[in-house]
């Protein structure tokens, strides 16, 4: 969901050797050396994921526990930092939400899981963006009340298996995974390896995210890669897949200046939270819910073939109305796709926009998101 | 016909006064899947280093530069429909433009195949 890069002292995930031996082109990403693509290339990897099952190493993301005395107490504590309904999570359910600034800007977006195991009552499992984990952890430590502990998990890898054939592959090694519905999770054995398995992902496809002890990650990777339906997929295709799925990339489509309402993430704020507030930036969010935000994140489809990249200026009748925040080529769409913010008056689907690409005016229009229908198993 | 290479990983194949320009196999591999190519208008005059087009991969856009002075006499229109030709045939069907070379002495500044091979080895 983010991609700040630095060249010095790159960290390796437990699967680094696998990426290198598979011909992965390693690039700096959020402080880690990560594969942007393998030999087959981004378009082939993207299409493979939409049609079969793609295996992603997302071990760079931040996994951590929040530990409190019981669910109500821990949920109440985290709800002071996020607008999502955490108290109402059923055991085994996952919520997508955001850490917010006092002004309602987004510090990071994250997944929160309430463990299904009653023995873990009072714990919440969080997954945050790699480039934001230090910020997030400091943010939580400074604000969580006494009695709620933050425990970063440094000894586990995270793999994502995504695509229509992911379920078939998982069924052969972990029957319990198949019983999970979208946005639920459970602890389960995968060929005898104790894993935490979520039915979730960031591609718009059905799929699983598997948290596994770091020393077993290679074994799990090799087992999944041995399946004929599975190919390894790099960050390049992860980006085109999430863009087609209309999902936000932190630091691009959302940041500390954008609110969840502007970012079209209103769905992630539960009714109780909208009514009661009690989270940072509630004043702005309540105002934007009532009056509408001044700008909105929208999908954008250029009429022509030239991709419109991040930063491209958007105009209507020669007046600037916004900017592209993510843009490129959508392999499944078969043409350029983008997302960006436009003034609300110009945000209706079908609105004609002009994108300035290398000084040239390129016609485009506001498009429904996602660009490719979601295939989640509800 | 002789072929010359630039440090920007382009090639120019010279036939009489006309040079055909494209990017090298090494360059296409570094770029990855090409999804869009923007080419100049026929008739445009170029000096060495002028932008002679843009090639866009899934990840990013890169400029193509004129290796020598000249006038654009033809562009590879097939790339509009099939930009992936740059990947599958970078040094043949995936050519970008043809330039009527103004000053052939500028070719002396470029590398031959052997020198380019050594250059690639030194940068990769």
Short mmCIF file of C-alpha atoms in Angstrom, two decimals:
data_model
loop_
_atom_site.label_atom_id
_atom_site.label_comp_id
_atom_site.label_asym_id
_atom_site.label_seq_id
_atom_site.Cartn_x
_atom_site.Cartn_y
_atom_site.Cartn_z
CA UNK A 1 0.00 0.00 0.00
CA UNK A 2 3.04 2.32 -0.03
CA UNK A 3 6.50 2.56 -1.56
CA UNK A 4 8.98 4.96 0.01
CA UNK A 5 12.41 3.87 -1.12
CA UNK A 6 15.90 4.21 0.22
CA UNK A 7 19.10 2.66 -1.12
CA UNK A 8 21.13 2.20 2.03
CA UNK A 9 21.11 -0.77 4.39
CA UNK A 10 18.26 -2.60 2.74
CA UNK A 11 16.58 -5.29 4.76
CA UNK A 12 15.88 -8.73 3.31
CA UNK A 13 12.73 -10.73 3.91
CA UNK A 14 13.07 -14.42 4.89
CA UNK A 15 12.33 -15.24 1.22
CA UNK A 16 15.09 -13.09 -0.30
CA UNK A 17 17.07 -16.09 -1.55
CA UNK A 18 13.97 -17.49 -3.28
CA UNK A 19 13.38 -14.22 -5.13
CA UNK A 20 16.97 -14.04 -6.32
CA UNK A 21 17.06 -17.66 -7.48
CA UNK A 22 13.75 -17.14 -9.36
CA UNK A 23 15.33 -14.27 -11.29
CA UNK A 24 13.48 -11.58 -9.35
CA UNK A 25 14.62 -8.06 -10.16
CA UNK A 26 15.30 -6.70 -6.70
CA UNK A 27 14.59 -3.03 -6.00
CA UNK A 28 14.53 -0.93 -2.83
CA UNK A 29 11.01 -0.64 -1.41
CA UNK A 30 10.22 0.80 2.01
CA UNK A 31 13.68 -0.12 3.25
CA UNK A 32 13.57 -3.68 1.93
CA UNK A 33 15.04 -5.34 -1.14
CA UNK A 34 11.92 -6.61 -2.90
CA UNK A 35 11.23 -8.19 -6.31
CA UNK A 36 9.54 -5.72 -8.66
CA UNK A 37 9.12 -8.51 -11.20
CA UNK A 38 10.39 -11.95 -12.12
CA UNK A 39 11.51 -13.18 -15.54
CA UNK A 40 8.03 -13.31 -17.07
CA UNK A 41 7.36 -9.62 -16.54
CA UNK A 42 4.66 -7.48 -14.99
CA UNK A 43 1.91 -7.99 -17.58
CA UNK A 44 2.26 -11.78 -17.59
CA UNK A 45 2.38 -11.85 -13.78
CA UNK A 46 -0.69 -9.61 -13.53
CA UNK A 47 -2.73 -11.75 -15.94
CA UNK A 48 -1.57 -14.96 -14.26
CA UNK A 49 -2.94 -13.67 -10.95
CA UNK A 50 -6.31 -12.74 -12.47
CA UNK A 51 -6.62 -16.16 -14.14
CA UNK A 52 -4.76 -18.57 -11.83
CA UNK A 53 -3.02 -17.92 -8.52
CA UNK A 54 -0.19 -15.49 -7.81
CA UNK A 55 2.15 -15.81 -4.83
CA UNK A 56 3.41 -12.56 -3.27
CA UNK A 57 5.98 -12.02 -0.54
CA UNK A 58 4.58 -9.22 1.61
CA UNK A 59 6.81 -9.91 4.60
CA UNK A 60 7.96 -6.29 4.59
CA UNK A 61 4.57 -5.24 5.95
CA UNK A 62 4.27 -4.59 9.66
CA UNK A 63 2.58 -7.30 11.72
CA UNK A 64 1.89 -6.57 15.38
CA UNK A 65 -0.31 -7.44 18.32
CA UNK A 66 -2.24 -5.13 20.55
CA UNK A 67 -2.68 -6.88 23.87
CA UNK A 68 -5.22 -5.90 26.50
CA UNK A 69 -7.33 -7.59 29.17
CA UNK A 70 -10.40 -8.28 27.02
CA UNK A 71 -11.80 -7.46 23.59
CA UNK A 72 -13.96 -4.54 24.73
CA UNK A 73 -11.01 -2.80 26.41
CA UNK A 74 -8.51 -3.32 23.58
CA UNK A 75 -11.07 -2.36 20.94
CA UNK A 76 -12.02 0.80 22.85
CA UNK A 77 -8.33 1.76 23.00
CA UNK A 78 -7.67 1.37 19.26
CA UNK A 79 -10.98 3.04 18.42
CA UNK A 80 -9.53 6.29 19.83
CA UNK A 81 -7.07 6.21 16.88
CA UNK A 82 -9.15 4.82 13.98
CA UNK A 83 -12.69 5.44 12.67
CA UNK A 84 -13.45 1.77 11.98
CA UNK A 85 -15.84 -0.24 14.16
CA UNK A 86 -13.46 -2.52 16.06
CA UNK A 87 -15.64 -3.15 19.11
CA UNK A 88 -18.26 -4.75 16.88
CA UNK A 89 -15.83 -7.19 15.25
CA UNK A 90 -16.88 -10.82 15.66
CA UNK A 91 -14.18 -13.33 16.59
CA UNK A 92 -12.22 -14.10 13.41
CA UNK A 93 -13.36 -10.97 11.57
CA UNK A 94 -11.05 -8.47 9.83
CA UNK A 95 -11.63 -4.73 9.49
CA UNK A 96 -9.94 -2.30 7.08
CA UNK A 97 -9.44 1.11 8.70
CA UNK A 98 -7.05 4.08 8.98
CA UNK A 99 -4.97 5.82 11.64
CA UNK A 100 -6.07 9.45 11.50
CA UNK A 101 -4.46 12.76 12.43
CA UNK A 102 -6.31 15.27 14.59
CA UNK A 103 -7.29 16.95 11.32
CA UNK A 104 -8.74 13.74 9.87
CA UNK A 105 -5.79 13.04 7.53
CA UNK A 106 -4.63 9.48 7.02
CA UNK A 107 -1.43 8.46 8.84
CA UNK A 108 -1.68 4.93 7.43
CA UNK A 109 -4.25 2.37 6.39
CA UNK A 110 -4.31 -1.02 8.07
CA UNK A 111 -6.10 -4.29 8.69
CA UNK A 112 -7.30 -5.22 12.20
CA UNK A 113 -8.25 -8.81 13.02
CA UNK A 114 -10.02 -10.03 16.14
CA UNK A 115 -8.59 -13.52 16.74
CA UNK A 116 -11.08 -16.37 16.47
CA UNK A 117 -9.41 -18.30 19.32
CA UNK A 118 -11.16 -17.43 22.65
CA UNK A 119 -7.80 -17.98 24.38
CA UNK A 120 -6.56 -14.86 22.55
CA UNK A 121 -9.41 -12.65 23.83
CA UNK A 122 -8.19 -9.10 24.35
CA UNK A 123 -5.71 -9.31 21.46
CA UNK A 124 -5.97 -7.62 18.09
CA UNK A 125 -3.74 -8.54 15.14
CA UNK A 126 -2.72 -5.54 13.03
CA UNK A 127 -1.07 -5.39 9.60
CA UNK A 128 0.29 -1.98 8.59
CA UNK A 129 2.27 -0.64 5.63
CA UNK A 130 6.00 -1.34 5.54
CA UNK A 131 7.01 2.28 5.03
CA UNK A 132 4.77 3.44 7.86
CA UNK A 133 5.36 0.84 10.53
CA UNK A 134 7.82 2.94 12.55
CA UNK A 135 5.45 5.92 12.38
CA UNK A 136 2.45 3.76 13.28
CA UNK A 137 4.14 2.02 16.18
CA UNK A 138 5.38 5.33 17.65
CA UNK A 139 1.90 6.81 17.13
CA UNK A 140 0.24 3.96 19.01
CA UNK A 141 2.84 3.82 21.80
CA UNK A 142 2.39 7.52 22.48
CA UNK A 143 -1.39 7.28 22.69
CA UNK A 144 -2.51 3.86 23.87
CA UNK A 145 -3.56 3.79 27.52
CA UNK A 146 -1.68 1.83 30.16
CA UNK A 147 -2.73 -1.79 30.16
CA UNK A 148 -2.72 -2.01 26.36
CA UNK A 149 0.63 -3.27 25.04
CA UNK A 150 1.94 -3.03 21.48
CA UNK A 151 3.96 -6.09 20.48
CA UNK A 152 5.59 -5.87 17.05
CA UNK A 153 5.96 -9.29 15.45
CA UNK A 154 9.45 -9.56 13.96
CA UNK A 155 9.73 -13.32 13.57
CA UNK A 156 6.96 -13.98 11.08
CA UNK A 157 6.81 -13.70 7.30
CA UNK A 158 3.65 -12.79 5.37
CA UNK A 159 2.69 -14.38 2.06
CA UNK A 160 -0.31 -13.61 -0.13
CA UNK A 161 -1.83 -16.15 -2.49
CA UNK A 162 -4.26 -14.36 -4.80
CA UNK A 163 -6.44 -15.36 -7.71
CA UNK A 164 -9.38 -17.57 -8.69
CA UNK A 165 -7.37 -20.77 -8.21
CA UNK A 166 -5.97 -19.83 -4.80
CA UNK A 167 -8.79 -21.70 -3.06
CA UNK A 168 -8.06 -24.95 -4.90
CA UNK A 169 -4.40 -24.74 -3.99
CA UNK A 170 -5.12 -24.03 -0.32
CA UNK A 171 -7.66 -26.88 -0.18
CA UNK A 172 -4.85 -29.38 -0.79
CA UNK A 173 -2.81 -28.21 2.21
CA UNK A 174 -5.15 -26.46 4.62
CA UNK A 175 -8.80 -27.44 4.52
CA UNK A 176 -9.72 -24.87 7.17
CA UNK A 177 -8.69 -22.03 4.85
CA UNK A 178 -11.41 -22.91 2.36
CA UNK A 179 -14.11 -22.41 5.02
CA UNK A 180 -13.09 -18.80 5.59
CA UNK A 181 -15.27 -16.06 4.09
CA UNK A 182 -13.82 -12.81 2.73
CA UNK A 183 -12.37 -10.67 5.54
CA UNK A 184 -12.28 -13.45 8.12
CA UNK A 185 -9.27 -15.25 9.56
CA UNK A 186 -8.25 -18.25 11.65
CA UNK A 187 -5.19 -20.02 12.97
CA UNK A 188 -4.74 -23.18 10.90
CA UNK A 189 -2.16 -25.81 10.06
CA UNK A 190 -0.73 -25.75 6.56
CA UNK A 191 0.91 -29.16 6.06
CA UNK A 192 1.68 -29.11 9.78
CA UNK A 193 3.00 -25.53 9.85
CA UNK A 194 1.10 -23.37 12.35
CA UNK A 195 -0.11 -20.36 10.33
CA UNK A 196 -2.51 -17.47 10.73
CA UNK A 197 -4.62 -17.40 7.58
CA UNK A 198 -6.80 -14.53 6.41
CA UNK A 199 -9.20 -14.54 3.47
CA UNK A 200 -8.09 -11.17 2.19
CA UNK A 201 -5.67 -9.44 -0.12
CA UNK A 202 -5.05 -6.38 -2.21
CA UNK A 203 -5.64 -7.47 -5.79
CA UNK A 204 -9.44 -7.51 -6.11
CA UNK A 205 -9.26 -11.29 -6.43
CA UNK A 206 -10.25 -14.00 -3.99
CA UNK A 207 -7.26 -15.06 -1.97
CA UNK A 208 -5.43 -15.58 1.27
CA UNK A 209 -2.79 -13.86 3.35
CA UNK A 210 -0.71 -16.26 5.39
CA UNK A 211 1.31 -15.20 8.41
CA UNK A 212 3.95 -17.87 9.02
CA UNK A 213 6.96 -18.26 11.34
CA UNK A 214 9.97 -16.84 9.46
CA UNK A 215 11.90 -20.11 9.70
CA UNK A 216 9.04 -21.97 7.99
CA UNK A 217 8.39 -19.34 5.32
CA UNK A 218 10.68 -20.97 2.76
CA UNK A 219 8.97 -24.33 3.18
CA UNK A 220 5.53 -22.75 2.76
CA UNK A 221 6.71 -20.77 -0.29
CA UNK A 222 8.19 -23.89 -1.92
CA UNK A 223 5.02 -25.92 -1.32
CA UNK A 224 2.83 -23.22 -2.89
CA UNK A 225 5.25 -22.68 -5.79
CA UNK A 226 5.18 -26.41 -6.54
CA UNK A 227 1.50 -26.13 -7.48
CA UNK A 228 0.92 -25.85 -11.23
CA UNK A 229 -1.60 -23.03 -10.64
CA UNK A 230 0.93 -20.84 -8.80
CA UNK A 231 3.56 -18.39 -10.06
CA UNK A 232 5.57 -15.85 -8.07
CA UNK A 233 4.42 -12.25 -8.56
CA UNK A 234 6.41 -9.06 -7.91
CA UNK A 235 5.54 -5.61 -6.65
CA UNK A 236 5.02 -4.28 -10.18
CA UNK A 237 2.03 -6.51 -10.78
CA UNK A 238 0.87 -6.00 -7.20
CA UNK A 239 0.60 -2.31 -8.08
CA UNK A 240 -1.27 -2.80 -11.38
CA UNK A 241 -3.62 -5.33 -9.74
CA UNK A 242 -4.52 -3.02 -6.85
CA UNK A 243 -4.91 -0.05 -9.22
CA UNK A 244 -7.39 -1.96 -11.40
CA UNK A 245 -9.15 -3.03 -8.19
CA UNK A 246 -9.51 0.64 -7.19
CA UNK A 247 -7.50 0.16 -3.98
CA UNK A 248 -5.44 2.98 -2.43
CA UNK A 249 -1.65 3.04 -2.23
CA UNK A 250 -0.46 4.87 0.87
CA UNK A 251 1.74 7.88 0.10
CA UNK A 252 0.11 8.23 -3.30
CA UNK A 253 -3.69 7.97 -3.16
CA UNK A 254 -3.94 8.66 0.56
CA UNK A 255 -1.73 10.58 2.98
CA UNK A 256 -1.95 12.95 5.92
CA UNK A 257 -3.72 15.58 3.78
CA UNK A 258 -6.53 13.31 2.56
CA UNK A 259 -9.49 12.31 4.69
CA UNK A 260 -11.21 8.90 4.42
CA UNK A 261 -14.29 10.68 3.05
CA UNK A 262 -12.34 12.43 0.30
CA UNK A 263 -10.61 9.12 -0.42
CA UNK A 264 -13.98 7.39 -0.97
CA UNK A 265 -13.32 5.15 2.04
CA UNK A 266 -16.55 6.19 3.80
CA UNK A 267 -17.69 2.55 3.64
CA UNK A 268 -14.91 1.67 6.10
CA UNK A 269 -16.43 3.88 8.85
CA UNK A 270 -19.16 2.06 10.75
CA UNK A 271 -22.52 3.70 11.47
CA UNK A 272 -21.92 3.78 15.23
CA UNK A 273 -18.60 5.54 14.73
CA UNK A 274 -20.15 8.09 12.35
CA UNK A 275 -22.82 8.87 14.90
CA UNK A 276 -20.67 8.82 18.05
CA UNK A 277 -17.25 9.95 16.83
CA UNK A 278 -14.53 9.53 19.42
CA UNK A 279 -11.70 9.28 16.90
CA UNK A 280 -9.17 11.88 15.65
CA UNK A 281 -10.47 14.28 13.03
CA UNK A 282 -14.11 13.52 13.76
CA UNK A 283 -15.04 17.17 13.31
CA UNK A 284 -13.82 17.23 9.71
CA UNK A 285 -15.24 13.83 8.93
CA UNK A 286 -18.66 14.68 10.34
CA UNK A 287 -18.64 17.92 8.33
CA UNK A 288 -17.65 16.08 5.14
CA UNK A 289 -20.31 13.42 5.74
CA UNK A 290 -22.95 16.13 6.14
CA UNK A 291 -21.88 18.68 3.52
CA UNK A 292 -19.87 16.46 1.19
CA UNK A 293 -16.08 16.77 0.78
CA UNK A 294 -14.63 19.49 -1.48
CA UNK A 295 -12.79 16.86 -3.54
CA UNK A 296 -13.12 13.15 -4.11
CA UNK A 297 -10.93 10.26 -5.19
CA UNK A 298 -12.23 8.91 -8.50
CA UNK A 299 -11.28 6.45 -11.19
CA UNK A 300 -10.05 7.98 -14.45
CA UNK A 301 -9.90 6.39 -17.87
CA UNK A 302 -7.93 8.20 -20.56
CA UNK A 303 -9.66 7.98 -23.95
CA UNK A 304 -6.35 7.41 -25.73
CA UNK A 305 -3.49 5.05 -25.05
CA UNK A 306 -1.01 7.30 -23.26
CA UNK A 307 -0.71 6.40 -19.58
CA UNK A 308 -1.28 9.32 -17.19
CA UNK A 309 1.16 9.00 -14.30
CA UNK A 310 1.05 10.24 -10.72
CA UNK A 311 1.14 14.05 -10.60
CA UNK A 312 -0.60 14.60 -13.94
CA UNK A 313 -2.70 17.77 -13.80
CA UNK A 314 -6.46 17.39 -14.36
CA UNK A 315 -8.41 20.30 -15.87
CA UNK A 316 -11.98 21.04 -16.94
CA UNK A 317 -12.49 24.00 -19.31
CA UNK A 318 -8.82 24.97 -18.78
CA UNK A 319 -9.31 25.26 -15.01
CA UNK A 320 -7.28 22.92 -12.76
CA UNK A 321 -9.61 20.63 -10.80
CA UNK A 322 -7.23 18.01 -9.46
CA UNK A 323 -4.32 15.64 -9.93
CA UNK A 324 -3.68 12.00 -10.73
CA UNK A 325 -2.38 10.12 -7.68
CA UNK A 326 -1.82 6.68 -9.27
CA UNK A 327 -1.77 5.90 -12.93
CA UNK A 328 -0.40 3.55 -15.50
CA UNK A 329 -1.38 0.66 -17.68
CA UNK A 330 -4.04 -1.84 -16.63
CA UNK A 331 -3.14 -5.20 -18.16
CA UNK A 332 -6.65 -6.69 -17.66
CA UNK A 333 -8.35 -3.49 -18.82
CA UNK A 334 -5.94 -3.45 -21.76
CA UNK A 335 -5.33 0.28 -21.58
CA UNK A 336 -4.37 3.16 -19.35
CA UNK A 337 -6.12 3.54 -15.98
CA UNK A 338 -5.64 6.07 -13.20
CA UNK A 339 -7.02 7.37 -9.92
CA UNK A 340 -6.89 10.89 -8.64
CA UNK A 341 -8.66 13.63 -6.74
CA UNK A 342 -11.01 16.03 -8.48
CA UNK A 343 -13.23 18.79 -7.13
CA UNK A 344 -16.56 17.24 -6.15
CA UNK A 345 -18.44 19.15 -8.88
CA UNK A 346 -16.44 17.14 -11.45
CA UNK A 347 -16.50 13.74 -9.76
CA UNK A 348 -19.59 12.14 -11.32
CA UNK A 349 -18.94 9.03 -13.41
CA UNK A 350 -18.68 10.02 -17.08
CA UNK A 351 -17.48 13.60 -16.44
CA UNK A 352 -15.08 14.64 -19.19
CA UNK A 353 -11.64 15.66 -17.97
CA UNK A 354 -8.46 16.83 -19.65
CA UNK A 355 -5.15 15.33 -18.52
CA UNK A 356 -1.97 17.21 -19.38
CA UNK A 357 0.52 14.52 -20.40
CA UNK A 358 3.93 15.88 -21.47
CA UNK A 359 2.32 19.21 -22.29
CA UNK A 360 -0.37 17.66 -24.45
CA UNK A 361 -4.08 17.66 -23.63
CA UNK A 362 -5.40 14.10 -23.43
CA UNK A 363 -9.14 13.51 -23.08
CA UNK A 364 -10.28 11.28 -20.22
CA UNK A 365 -13.39 10.64 -18.18
CA UNK A 366 -14.31 9.82 -14.63
CA UNK A 367 -14.81 6.08 -14.36
CA UNK A 368 -16.51 3.79 -11.88
CA UNK A 369 -14.15 1.99 -9.48
CA UNK A 370 -13.03 -0.75 -9.51
CA UNK A 371 -11.94 -0.95 -13.15
CA UNK A 372 -12.12 -4.74 -12.91
CA UNK A 373 -14.94 -6.35 -10.86
CA UNK A 374 -13.96 -7.70 -7.44
CA UNK A 375 -14.04 -11.47 -7.09
CA UNK A 376 -14.21 -11.72 -3.30
CA UNK A 377 -15.85 -14.82 -1.72
CA UNK A 378 -18.41 -13.31 0.62
CA UNK B 1 25.03 -0.95 -43.59
CA UNK B 2 26.65 -0.36 -40.24
CA UNK B 3 25.09 -0.12 -36.81
CA UNK B 4 26.21 2.22 -34.05
CA UNK B 5 25.23 2.38 -30.40
CA UNK B 6 24.84 5.12 -27.77
CA UNK B 7 25.38 5.25 -24.04
CA UNK B 8 21.60 5.75 -23.73
CA UNK B 9 21.19 2.21 -25.10
CA UNK B 10 19.94 3.17 -28.52
CA UNK B 11 21.07 1.87 -31.88
CA UNK B 12 21.23 3.57 -35.26
CA UNK B 13 21.56 1.47 -38.40
CA UNK B 14 22.86 3.53 -41.31
CA UNK B 15 21.84 2.82 -44.89
CA UNK B 16 23.11 5.56 -47.21
CA UNK B 17 21.98 8.87 -45.69
CA UNK B 18 19.21 7.38 -43.58
CA UNK B 19 19.61 6.07 -40.06
CA UNK B 20 17.02 3.79 -38.43
CA UNK B 21 16.87 4.30 -34.66
CA UNK B 22 15.64 2.07 -31.87
CA UNK B 23 16.50 0.90 -28.38
CA UNK B 24 18.76 -2.05 -27.67
CA UNK B 25 17.87 -5.50 -26.43
CA UNK B 26 19.48 -4.56 -23.12
CA UNK B 27 17.31 -1.43 -22.86
CA UNK B 28 14.05 -3.23 -23.58
CA UNK B 29 14.90 -5.84 -20.97
CA UNK B 30 15.59 -3.14 -18.39
CA UNK B 31 12.33 -1.35 -19.23
CA UNK B 32 10.11 -4.40 -19.07
CA UNK B 33 6.75 -4.59 -20.84
CA UNK B 34 6.36 -1.61 -23.19
CA UNK B 35 2.76 -0.33 -23.25
CA UNK B 36 3.00 2.97 -25.15
CA UNK B 37 5.36 4.69 -27.56
CA UNK B 38 5.17 8.36 -28.50
CA UNK B 39 6.98 9.34 -31.70
CA UNK B 40 7.80 12.74 -33.24
CA UNK B 41 6.19 14.20 -36.37
CA UNK B 42 7.73 13.40 -39.72
CA UNK B 43 9.74 16.40 -40.92
CA UNK B 44 10.95 17.40 -37.47
CA UNK B 45 14.60 18.45 -37.31
CA UNK B 46 16.73 16.95 -34.55
CA UNK B 47 20.10 17.67 -33.00
CA UNK B 48 22.05 15.12 -30.97
CA UNK B 49 20.40 14.71 -27.56
CA UNK B 50 17.01 16.07 -28.64
CA UNK B 51 14.00 14.10 -27.51
CA UNK B 52 13.06 11.77 -30.34
CA UNK B 53 10.20 10.03 -28.57
CA UNK B 54 8.99 8.51 -25.33
CA UNK B 55 8.74 4.84 -24.49
CA UNK B 56 6.51 3.85 -21.59
CA UNK B 57 6.72 0.60 -19.71
CA UNK B 58 4.19 -0.50 -17.12
CA UNK B 59 6.30 1.20 -14.47
CA UNK B 60 7.57 4.42 -16.03
CA UNK B 61 8.15 6.67 -19.03
CA UNK B 62 11.62 7.08 -20.59
CA UNK B 63 12.83 9.48 -23.29
CA UNK B 64 14.49 8.43 -26.50
CA UNK B 65 17.20 10.80 -27.77
CA UNK B 66 18.41 11.58 -31.29
CA UNK B 67 21.96 10.19 -31.54
CA UNK B 68 22.87 12.47 -34.48
CA UNK B 69 21.46 15.51 -36.29
CA UNK B 70 18.90 15.03 -38.99
CA UNK B 71 15.30 15.20 -40.12
CA UNK B 72 12.67 12.62 -39.25
CA UNK B 73 11.63 10.95 -42.53
CA UNK B 74 9.55 8.08 -41.16
CA UNK B 75 8.16 6.80 -37.84
CA UNK B 76 7.20 3.23 -36.99
CA UNK B 77 3.41 3.58 -37.03
CA UNK B 78 3.00 -0.10 -36.14
CA UNK B 79 4.11 0.67 -32.57
CA UNK B 80 0.87 2.55 -31.89
CA UNK B 81 -1.12 -0.69 -32.05
CA UNK B 82 1.64 -3.02 -30.97
CA UNK B 83 4.03 -1.32 -28.55
CA UNK B 84 5.14 -4.77 -27.36
CA UNK B 85 7.09 -5.07 -30.65
CA UNK B 86 9.76 -3.11 -28.80
CA UNK B 87 10.11 -6.04 -26.39
CA UNK B 88 10.01 -8.88 -28.88
CA UNK B 89 12.10 -7.25 -31.62
CA UNK B 90 13.96 -4.30 -30.11
CA UNK B 91 16.74 -4.27 -32.69
CA UNK B 92 14.57 -5.00 -35.78
CA UNK B 93 10.76 -4.55 -36.14
CA UNK B 94 10.63 -2.53 -32.94
CA UNK B 95 12.49 0.46 -34.48
CA UNK B 96 11.22 3.95 -33.63
CA UNK B 97 12.18 6.51 -36.28
CA UNK B 98 14.18 6.99 -39.46
CA UNK B 99 16.36 10.06 -39.64
CA UNK B 100 17.92 11.66 -42.74
CA UNK B 101 21.36 12.21 -41.27
CA UNK B 102 22.65 15.77 -41.59
CA UNK B 103 26.25 15.18 -40.56
CA UNK B 104 27.59 11.64 -40.81
CA UNK B 105 30.78 12.60 -39.00
CA UNK B 106 28.70 12.59 -35.78
CA UNK B 107 28.50 8.81 -36.10
CA UNK B 108 32.19 8.67 -35.18
CA UNK B 109 31.21 9.68 -31.64
CA UNK B 110 29.12 6.52 -31.22
CA UNK B 111 30.11 2.96 -30.29
CA UNK B 112 30.33 -0.06 -32.56
CA UNK B 113 28.75 -3.36 -31.50
CA UNK B 114 31.86 -4.58 -29.71
CA UNK B 115 32.40 -1.35 -27.77
CA UNK B 116 28.71 -1.30 -26.81
CA UNK B 117 28.88 -4.87 -25.56
CA UNK B 118 31.79 -3.91 -23.33
CA UNK B 119 29.88 -0.81 -22.19
CA UNK B 120 26.84 -2.88 -21.18
CA UNK B 121 29.08 -5.27 -19.28
CA UNK B 122 30.59 -2.31 -17.43
CA UNK B 123 27.22 -0.81 -16.37
CA UNK B 124 25.29 -3.96 -15.53
#
